Short mmCIF file of the N, C-alpha and C atoms (twelve columns), coordinates in Angstrom:
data_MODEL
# 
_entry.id   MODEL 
# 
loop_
_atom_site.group_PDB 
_atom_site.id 
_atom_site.type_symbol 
_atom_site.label_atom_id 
_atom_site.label_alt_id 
_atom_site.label_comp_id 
_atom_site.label_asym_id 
_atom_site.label_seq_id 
_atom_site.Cartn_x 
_atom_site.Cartn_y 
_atom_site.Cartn_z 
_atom_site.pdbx_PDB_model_num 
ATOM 1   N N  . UNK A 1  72.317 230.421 111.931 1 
ATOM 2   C CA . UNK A 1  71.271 230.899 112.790 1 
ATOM 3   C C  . UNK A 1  71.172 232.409 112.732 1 
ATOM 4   N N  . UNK A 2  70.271 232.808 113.629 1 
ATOM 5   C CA . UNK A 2  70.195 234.176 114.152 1 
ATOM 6   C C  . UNK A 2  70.559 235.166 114.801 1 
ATOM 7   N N  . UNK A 3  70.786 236.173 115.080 1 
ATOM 8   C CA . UNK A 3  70.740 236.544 116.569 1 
ATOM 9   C C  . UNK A 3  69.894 237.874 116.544 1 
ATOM 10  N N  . UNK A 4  69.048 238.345 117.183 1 
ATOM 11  C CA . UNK A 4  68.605 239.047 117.764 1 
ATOM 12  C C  . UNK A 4  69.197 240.174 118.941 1 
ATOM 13  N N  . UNK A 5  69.502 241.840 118.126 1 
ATOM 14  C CA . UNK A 5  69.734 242.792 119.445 1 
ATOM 15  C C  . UNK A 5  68.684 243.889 119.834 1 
ATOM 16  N N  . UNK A 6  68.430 244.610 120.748 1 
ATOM 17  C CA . UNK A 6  67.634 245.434 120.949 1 
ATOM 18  C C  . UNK A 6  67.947 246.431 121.939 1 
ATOM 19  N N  . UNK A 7  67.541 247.617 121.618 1 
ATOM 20  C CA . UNK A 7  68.223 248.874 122.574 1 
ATOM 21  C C  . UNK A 7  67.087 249.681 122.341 1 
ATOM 22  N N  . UNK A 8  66.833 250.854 123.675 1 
ATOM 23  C CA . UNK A 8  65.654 251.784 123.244 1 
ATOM 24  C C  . UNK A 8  66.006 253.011 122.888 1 
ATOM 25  N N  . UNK A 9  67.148 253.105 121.850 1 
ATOM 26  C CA . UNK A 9  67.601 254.118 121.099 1 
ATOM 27  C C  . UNK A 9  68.182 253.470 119.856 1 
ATOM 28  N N  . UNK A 10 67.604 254.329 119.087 1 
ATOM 29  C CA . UNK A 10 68.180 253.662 117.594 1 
ATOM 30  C C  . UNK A 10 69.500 253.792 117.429 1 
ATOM 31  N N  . UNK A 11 70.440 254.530 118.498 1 
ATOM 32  C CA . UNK A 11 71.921 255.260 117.566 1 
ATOM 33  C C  . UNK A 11 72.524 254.222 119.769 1 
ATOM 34  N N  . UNK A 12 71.786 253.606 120.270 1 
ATOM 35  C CA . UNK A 12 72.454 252.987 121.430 1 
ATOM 36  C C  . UNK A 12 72.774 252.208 121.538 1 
ATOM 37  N N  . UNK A 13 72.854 251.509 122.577 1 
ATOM 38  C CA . UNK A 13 74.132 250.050 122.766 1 
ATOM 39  C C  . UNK A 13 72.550 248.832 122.293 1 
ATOM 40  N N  . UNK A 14 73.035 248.215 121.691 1 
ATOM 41  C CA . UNK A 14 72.166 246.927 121.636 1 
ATOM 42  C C  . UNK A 14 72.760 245.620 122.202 1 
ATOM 43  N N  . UNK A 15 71.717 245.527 122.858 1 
ATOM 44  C CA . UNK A 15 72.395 243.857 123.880 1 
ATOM 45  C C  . UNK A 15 71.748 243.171 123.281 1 
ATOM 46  N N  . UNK A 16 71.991 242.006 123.197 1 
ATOM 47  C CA . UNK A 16 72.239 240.347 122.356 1 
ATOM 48  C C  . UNK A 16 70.877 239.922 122.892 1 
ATOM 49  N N  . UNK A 17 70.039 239.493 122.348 1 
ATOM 50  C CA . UNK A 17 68.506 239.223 122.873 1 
ATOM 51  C C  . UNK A 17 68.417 237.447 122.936 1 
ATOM 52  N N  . UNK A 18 68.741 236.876 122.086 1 
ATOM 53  C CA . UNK A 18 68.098 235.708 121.517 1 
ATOM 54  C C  . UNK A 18 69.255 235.518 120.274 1 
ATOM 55  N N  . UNK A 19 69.783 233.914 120.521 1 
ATOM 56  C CA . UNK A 19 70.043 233.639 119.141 1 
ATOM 57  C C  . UNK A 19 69.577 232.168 118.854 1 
ATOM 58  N N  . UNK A 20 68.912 231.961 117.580 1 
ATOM 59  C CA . UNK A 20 68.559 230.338 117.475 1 
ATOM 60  C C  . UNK A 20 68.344 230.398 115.791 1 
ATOM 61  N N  . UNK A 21 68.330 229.149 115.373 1 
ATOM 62  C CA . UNK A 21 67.632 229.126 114.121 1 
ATOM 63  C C  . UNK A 21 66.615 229.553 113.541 1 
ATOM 64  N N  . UNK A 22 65.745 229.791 114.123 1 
ATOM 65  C CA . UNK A 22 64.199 229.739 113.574 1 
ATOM 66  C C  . UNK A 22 64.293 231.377 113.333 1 
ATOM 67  N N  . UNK A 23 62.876 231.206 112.037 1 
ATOM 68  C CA . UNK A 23 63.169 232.989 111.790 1 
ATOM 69  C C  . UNK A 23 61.694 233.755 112.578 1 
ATOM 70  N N  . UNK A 24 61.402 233.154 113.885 1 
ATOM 71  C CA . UNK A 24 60.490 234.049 114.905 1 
ATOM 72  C C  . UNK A 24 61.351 233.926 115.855 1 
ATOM 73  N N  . UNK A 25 60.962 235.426 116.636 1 
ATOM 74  C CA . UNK A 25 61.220 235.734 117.893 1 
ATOM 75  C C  . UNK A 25 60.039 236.137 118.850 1 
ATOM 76  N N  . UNK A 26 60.065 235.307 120.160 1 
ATOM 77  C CA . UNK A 26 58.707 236.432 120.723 1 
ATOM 78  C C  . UNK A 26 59.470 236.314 121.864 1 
ATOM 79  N N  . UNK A 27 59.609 237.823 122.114 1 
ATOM 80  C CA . UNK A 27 60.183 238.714 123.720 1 
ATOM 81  C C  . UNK A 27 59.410 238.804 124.626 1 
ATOM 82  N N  . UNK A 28 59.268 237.678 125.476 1 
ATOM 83  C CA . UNK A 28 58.634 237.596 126.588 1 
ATOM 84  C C  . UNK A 28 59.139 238.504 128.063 1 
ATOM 85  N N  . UNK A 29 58.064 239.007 128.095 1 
ATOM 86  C CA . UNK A 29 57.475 239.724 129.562 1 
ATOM 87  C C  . UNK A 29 59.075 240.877 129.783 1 
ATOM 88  N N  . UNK A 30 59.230 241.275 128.904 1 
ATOM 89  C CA . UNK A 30 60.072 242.724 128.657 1 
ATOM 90  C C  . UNK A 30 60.103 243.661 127.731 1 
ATOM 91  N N  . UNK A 31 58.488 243.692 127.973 1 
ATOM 92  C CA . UNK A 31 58.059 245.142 127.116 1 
ATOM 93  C C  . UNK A 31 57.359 245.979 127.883 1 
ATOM 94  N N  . UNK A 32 57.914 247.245 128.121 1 
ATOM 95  C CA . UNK A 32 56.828 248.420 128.635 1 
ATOM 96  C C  . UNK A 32 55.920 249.099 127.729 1 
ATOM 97  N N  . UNK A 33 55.080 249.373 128.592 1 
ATOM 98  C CA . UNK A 33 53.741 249.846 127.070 1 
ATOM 99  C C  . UNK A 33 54.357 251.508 126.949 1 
ATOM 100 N N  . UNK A 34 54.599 252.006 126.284 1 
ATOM 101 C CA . UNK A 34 54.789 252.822 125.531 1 
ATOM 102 C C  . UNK A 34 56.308 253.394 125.022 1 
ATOM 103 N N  . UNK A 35 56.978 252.207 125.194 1 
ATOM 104 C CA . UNK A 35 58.262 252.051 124.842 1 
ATOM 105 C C  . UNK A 35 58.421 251.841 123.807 1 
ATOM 106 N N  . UNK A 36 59.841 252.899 122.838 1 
ATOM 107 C CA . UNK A 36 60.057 252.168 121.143 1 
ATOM 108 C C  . UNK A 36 60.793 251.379 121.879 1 
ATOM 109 N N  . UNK A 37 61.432 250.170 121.034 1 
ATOM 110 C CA . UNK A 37 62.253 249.578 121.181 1 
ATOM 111 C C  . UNK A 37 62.905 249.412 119.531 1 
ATOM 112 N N  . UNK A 38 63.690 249.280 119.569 1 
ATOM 113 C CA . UNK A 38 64.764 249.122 118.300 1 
ATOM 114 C C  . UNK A 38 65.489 247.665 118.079 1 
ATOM 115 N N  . UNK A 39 65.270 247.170 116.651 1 
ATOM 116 C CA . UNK A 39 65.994 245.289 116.799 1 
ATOM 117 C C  . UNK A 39 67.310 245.529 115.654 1 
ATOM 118 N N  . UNK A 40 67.852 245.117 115.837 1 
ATOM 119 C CA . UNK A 40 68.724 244.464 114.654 1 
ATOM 120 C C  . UNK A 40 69.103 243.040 114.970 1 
ATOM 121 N N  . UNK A 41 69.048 242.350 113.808 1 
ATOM 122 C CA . UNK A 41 69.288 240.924 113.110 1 
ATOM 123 C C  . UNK A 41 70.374 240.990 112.515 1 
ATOM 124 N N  . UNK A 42 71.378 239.926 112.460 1 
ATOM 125 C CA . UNK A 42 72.099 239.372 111.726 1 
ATOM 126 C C  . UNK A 42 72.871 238.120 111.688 1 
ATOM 127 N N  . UNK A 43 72.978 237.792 111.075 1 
ATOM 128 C CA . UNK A 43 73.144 235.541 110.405 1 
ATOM 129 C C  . UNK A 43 74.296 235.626 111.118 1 
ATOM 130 N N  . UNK A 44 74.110 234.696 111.909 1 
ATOM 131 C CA . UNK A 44 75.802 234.227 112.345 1 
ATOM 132 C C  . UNK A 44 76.142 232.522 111.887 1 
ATOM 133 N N  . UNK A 45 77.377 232.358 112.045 1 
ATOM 134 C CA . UNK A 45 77.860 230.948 111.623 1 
ATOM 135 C C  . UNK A 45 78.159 230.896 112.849 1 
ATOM 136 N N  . UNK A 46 78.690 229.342 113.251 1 
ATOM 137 C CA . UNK A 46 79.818 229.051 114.353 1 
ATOM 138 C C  . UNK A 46 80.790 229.745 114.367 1 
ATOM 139 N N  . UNK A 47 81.488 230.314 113.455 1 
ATOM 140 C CA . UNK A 47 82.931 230.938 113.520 1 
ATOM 141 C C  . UNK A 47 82.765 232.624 112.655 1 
ATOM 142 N N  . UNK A 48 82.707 233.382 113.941 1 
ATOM 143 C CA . UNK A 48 82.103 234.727 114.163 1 
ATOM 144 C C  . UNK A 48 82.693 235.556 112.491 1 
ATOM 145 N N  . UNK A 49 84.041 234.944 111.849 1 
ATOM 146 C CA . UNK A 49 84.447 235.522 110.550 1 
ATOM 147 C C  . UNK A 49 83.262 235.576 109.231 1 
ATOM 148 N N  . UNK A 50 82.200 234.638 109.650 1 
ATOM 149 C CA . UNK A 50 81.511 234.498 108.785 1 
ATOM 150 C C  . UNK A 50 79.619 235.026 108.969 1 
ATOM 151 N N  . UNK A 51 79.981 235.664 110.107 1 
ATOM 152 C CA . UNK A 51 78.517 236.501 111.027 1 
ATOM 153 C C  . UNK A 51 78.571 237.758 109.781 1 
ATOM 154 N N  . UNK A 52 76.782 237.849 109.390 1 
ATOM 155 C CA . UNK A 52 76.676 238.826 108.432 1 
ATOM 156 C C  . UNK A 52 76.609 240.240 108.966 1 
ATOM 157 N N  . UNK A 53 76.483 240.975 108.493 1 
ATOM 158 C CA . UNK A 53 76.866 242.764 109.051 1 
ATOM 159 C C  . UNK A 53 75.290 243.123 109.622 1 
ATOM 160 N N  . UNK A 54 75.039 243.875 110.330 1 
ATOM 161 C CA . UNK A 54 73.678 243.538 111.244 1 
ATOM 162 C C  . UNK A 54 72.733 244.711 110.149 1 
ATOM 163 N N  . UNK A 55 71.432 244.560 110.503 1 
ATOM 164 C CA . UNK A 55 70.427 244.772 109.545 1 
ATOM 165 C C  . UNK A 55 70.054 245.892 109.944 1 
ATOM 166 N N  . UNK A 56 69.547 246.939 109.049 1 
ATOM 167 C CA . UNK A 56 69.170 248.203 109.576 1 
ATOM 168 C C  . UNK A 56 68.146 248.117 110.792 1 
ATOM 169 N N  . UNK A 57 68.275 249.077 112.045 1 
ATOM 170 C CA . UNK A 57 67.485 248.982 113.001 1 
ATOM 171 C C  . UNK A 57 66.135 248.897 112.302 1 
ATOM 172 N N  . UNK A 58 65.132 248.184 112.964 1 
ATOM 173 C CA . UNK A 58 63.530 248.232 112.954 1 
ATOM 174 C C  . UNK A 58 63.199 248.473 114.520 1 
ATOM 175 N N  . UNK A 59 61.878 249.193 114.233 1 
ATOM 176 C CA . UNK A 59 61.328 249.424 115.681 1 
ATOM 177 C C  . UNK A 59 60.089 249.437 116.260 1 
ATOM 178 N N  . UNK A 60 59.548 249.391 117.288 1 
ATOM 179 C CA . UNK A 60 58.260 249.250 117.311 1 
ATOM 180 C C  . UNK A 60 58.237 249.804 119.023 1 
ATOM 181 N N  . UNK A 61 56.453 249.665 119.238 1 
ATOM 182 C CA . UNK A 61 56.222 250.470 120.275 1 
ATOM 183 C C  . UNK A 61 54.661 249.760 120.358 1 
ATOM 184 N N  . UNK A 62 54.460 249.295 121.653 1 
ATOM 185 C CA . UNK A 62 53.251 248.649 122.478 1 
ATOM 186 C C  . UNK A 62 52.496 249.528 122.629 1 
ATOM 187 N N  . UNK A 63 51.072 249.969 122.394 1 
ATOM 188 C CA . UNK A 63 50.520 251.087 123.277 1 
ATOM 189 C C  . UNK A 63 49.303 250.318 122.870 1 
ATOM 190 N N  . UNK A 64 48.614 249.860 124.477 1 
ATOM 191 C CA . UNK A 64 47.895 248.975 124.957 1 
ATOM 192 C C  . UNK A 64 46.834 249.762 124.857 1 
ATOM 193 N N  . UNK A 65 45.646 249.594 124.770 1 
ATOM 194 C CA . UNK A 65 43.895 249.929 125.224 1 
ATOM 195 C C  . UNK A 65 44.028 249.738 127.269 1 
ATOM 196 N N  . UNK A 66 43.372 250.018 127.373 1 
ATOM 197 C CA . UNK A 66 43.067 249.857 128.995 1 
ATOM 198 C C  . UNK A 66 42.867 248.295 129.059 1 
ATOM 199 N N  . UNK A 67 41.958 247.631 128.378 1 
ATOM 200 C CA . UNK A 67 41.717 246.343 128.479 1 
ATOM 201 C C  . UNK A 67 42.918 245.698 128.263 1 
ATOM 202 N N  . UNK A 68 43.840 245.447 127.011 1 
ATOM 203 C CA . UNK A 68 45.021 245.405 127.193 1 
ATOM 204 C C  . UNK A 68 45.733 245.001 128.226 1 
ATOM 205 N N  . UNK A 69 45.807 246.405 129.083 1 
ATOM 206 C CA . UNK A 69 46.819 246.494 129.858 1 
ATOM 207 C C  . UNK A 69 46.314 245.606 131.199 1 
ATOM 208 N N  . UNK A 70 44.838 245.284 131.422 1 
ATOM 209 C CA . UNK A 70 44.416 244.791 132.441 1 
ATOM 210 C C  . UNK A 70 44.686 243.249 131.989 1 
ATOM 211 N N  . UNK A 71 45.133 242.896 130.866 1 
ATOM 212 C CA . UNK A 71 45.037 241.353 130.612 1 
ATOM 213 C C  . UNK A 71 46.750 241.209 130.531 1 
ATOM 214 N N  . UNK A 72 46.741 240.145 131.314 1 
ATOM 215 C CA . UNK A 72 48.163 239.838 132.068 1 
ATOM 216 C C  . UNK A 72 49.204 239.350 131.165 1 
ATOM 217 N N  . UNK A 73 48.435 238.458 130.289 1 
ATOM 218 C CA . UNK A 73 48.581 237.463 128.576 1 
ATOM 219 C C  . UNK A 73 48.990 238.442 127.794 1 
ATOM 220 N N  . UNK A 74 48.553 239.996 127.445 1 
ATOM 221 C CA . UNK A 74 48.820 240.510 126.865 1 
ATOM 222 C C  . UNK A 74 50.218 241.238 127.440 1 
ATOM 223 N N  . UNK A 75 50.473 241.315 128.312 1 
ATOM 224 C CA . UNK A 75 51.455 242.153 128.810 1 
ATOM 225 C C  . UNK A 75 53.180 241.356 128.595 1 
ATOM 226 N N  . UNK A 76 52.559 240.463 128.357 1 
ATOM 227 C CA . UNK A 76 53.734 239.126 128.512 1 
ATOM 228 C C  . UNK A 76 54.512 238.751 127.219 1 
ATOM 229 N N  . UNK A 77 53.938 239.538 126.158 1 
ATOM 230 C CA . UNK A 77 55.126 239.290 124.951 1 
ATOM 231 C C  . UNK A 77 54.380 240.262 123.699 1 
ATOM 232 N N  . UNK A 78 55.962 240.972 122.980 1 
ATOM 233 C CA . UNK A 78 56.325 241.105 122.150 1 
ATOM 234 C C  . UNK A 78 56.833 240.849 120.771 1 
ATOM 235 N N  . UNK A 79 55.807 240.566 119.989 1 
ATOM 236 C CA . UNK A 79 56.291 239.496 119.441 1 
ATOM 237 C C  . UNK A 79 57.218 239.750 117.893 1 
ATOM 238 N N  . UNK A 80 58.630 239.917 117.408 1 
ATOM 239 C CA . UNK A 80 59.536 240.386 116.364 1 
ATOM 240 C C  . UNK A 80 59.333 238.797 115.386 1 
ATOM 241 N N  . UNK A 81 58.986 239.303 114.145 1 
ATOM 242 C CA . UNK A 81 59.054 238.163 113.070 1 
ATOM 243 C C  . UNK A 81 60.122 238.844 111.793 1 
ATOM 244 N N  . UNK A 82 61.182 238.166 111.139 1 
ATOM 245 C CA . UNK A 82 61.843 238.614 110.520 1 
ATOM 246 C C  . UNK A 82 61.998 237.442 109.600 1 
ATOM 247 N N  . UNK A 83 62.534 237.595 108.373 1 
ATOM 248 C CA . UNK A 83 62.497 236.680 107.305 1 
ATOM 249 C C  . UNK A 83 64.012 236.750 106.800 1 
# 
């Protein structure tokens, strides 16, 4: 499987977001609009000796239109796709 971390500093602590098989993630309703946020990925097994070394940070940043920000749907996820 996966796991998913994220911190809003590239060089900061990253907490454990999500781990599952599938290779989408969508981060529901914990994104501020004009926030970077920073991910790293990396493969884990059941038995942590065999978890791969985590993936260079990627990052991104929401910055909504006014309409956007007035639509509630939009405010509610973030969505990270990784392969």
């Amino acid at each position: 499987g996966y796991r998913i971390y994220r911190s809003t500093s590239e060089d900061g602590e990253y907490k454990k977001m999500y781990t599952h098989r599938r290779t989408e993630y969508v981060n529901t309703g914990l994104v501020e609009p004009g926030v970077t946020y920073y991910y790293q990925v990396r493969a884990v097994h059941g038995n942590s000796y065999a978890n791969s070394a985590f993936s260079e940070p990627v990052s991104g940043c929401w910055n909504p239109s006014e309409e956007e920000l007035a639509d509630e749907a939009a405010k509610e996820k973030d969505k990270v796709l990784f392969k």
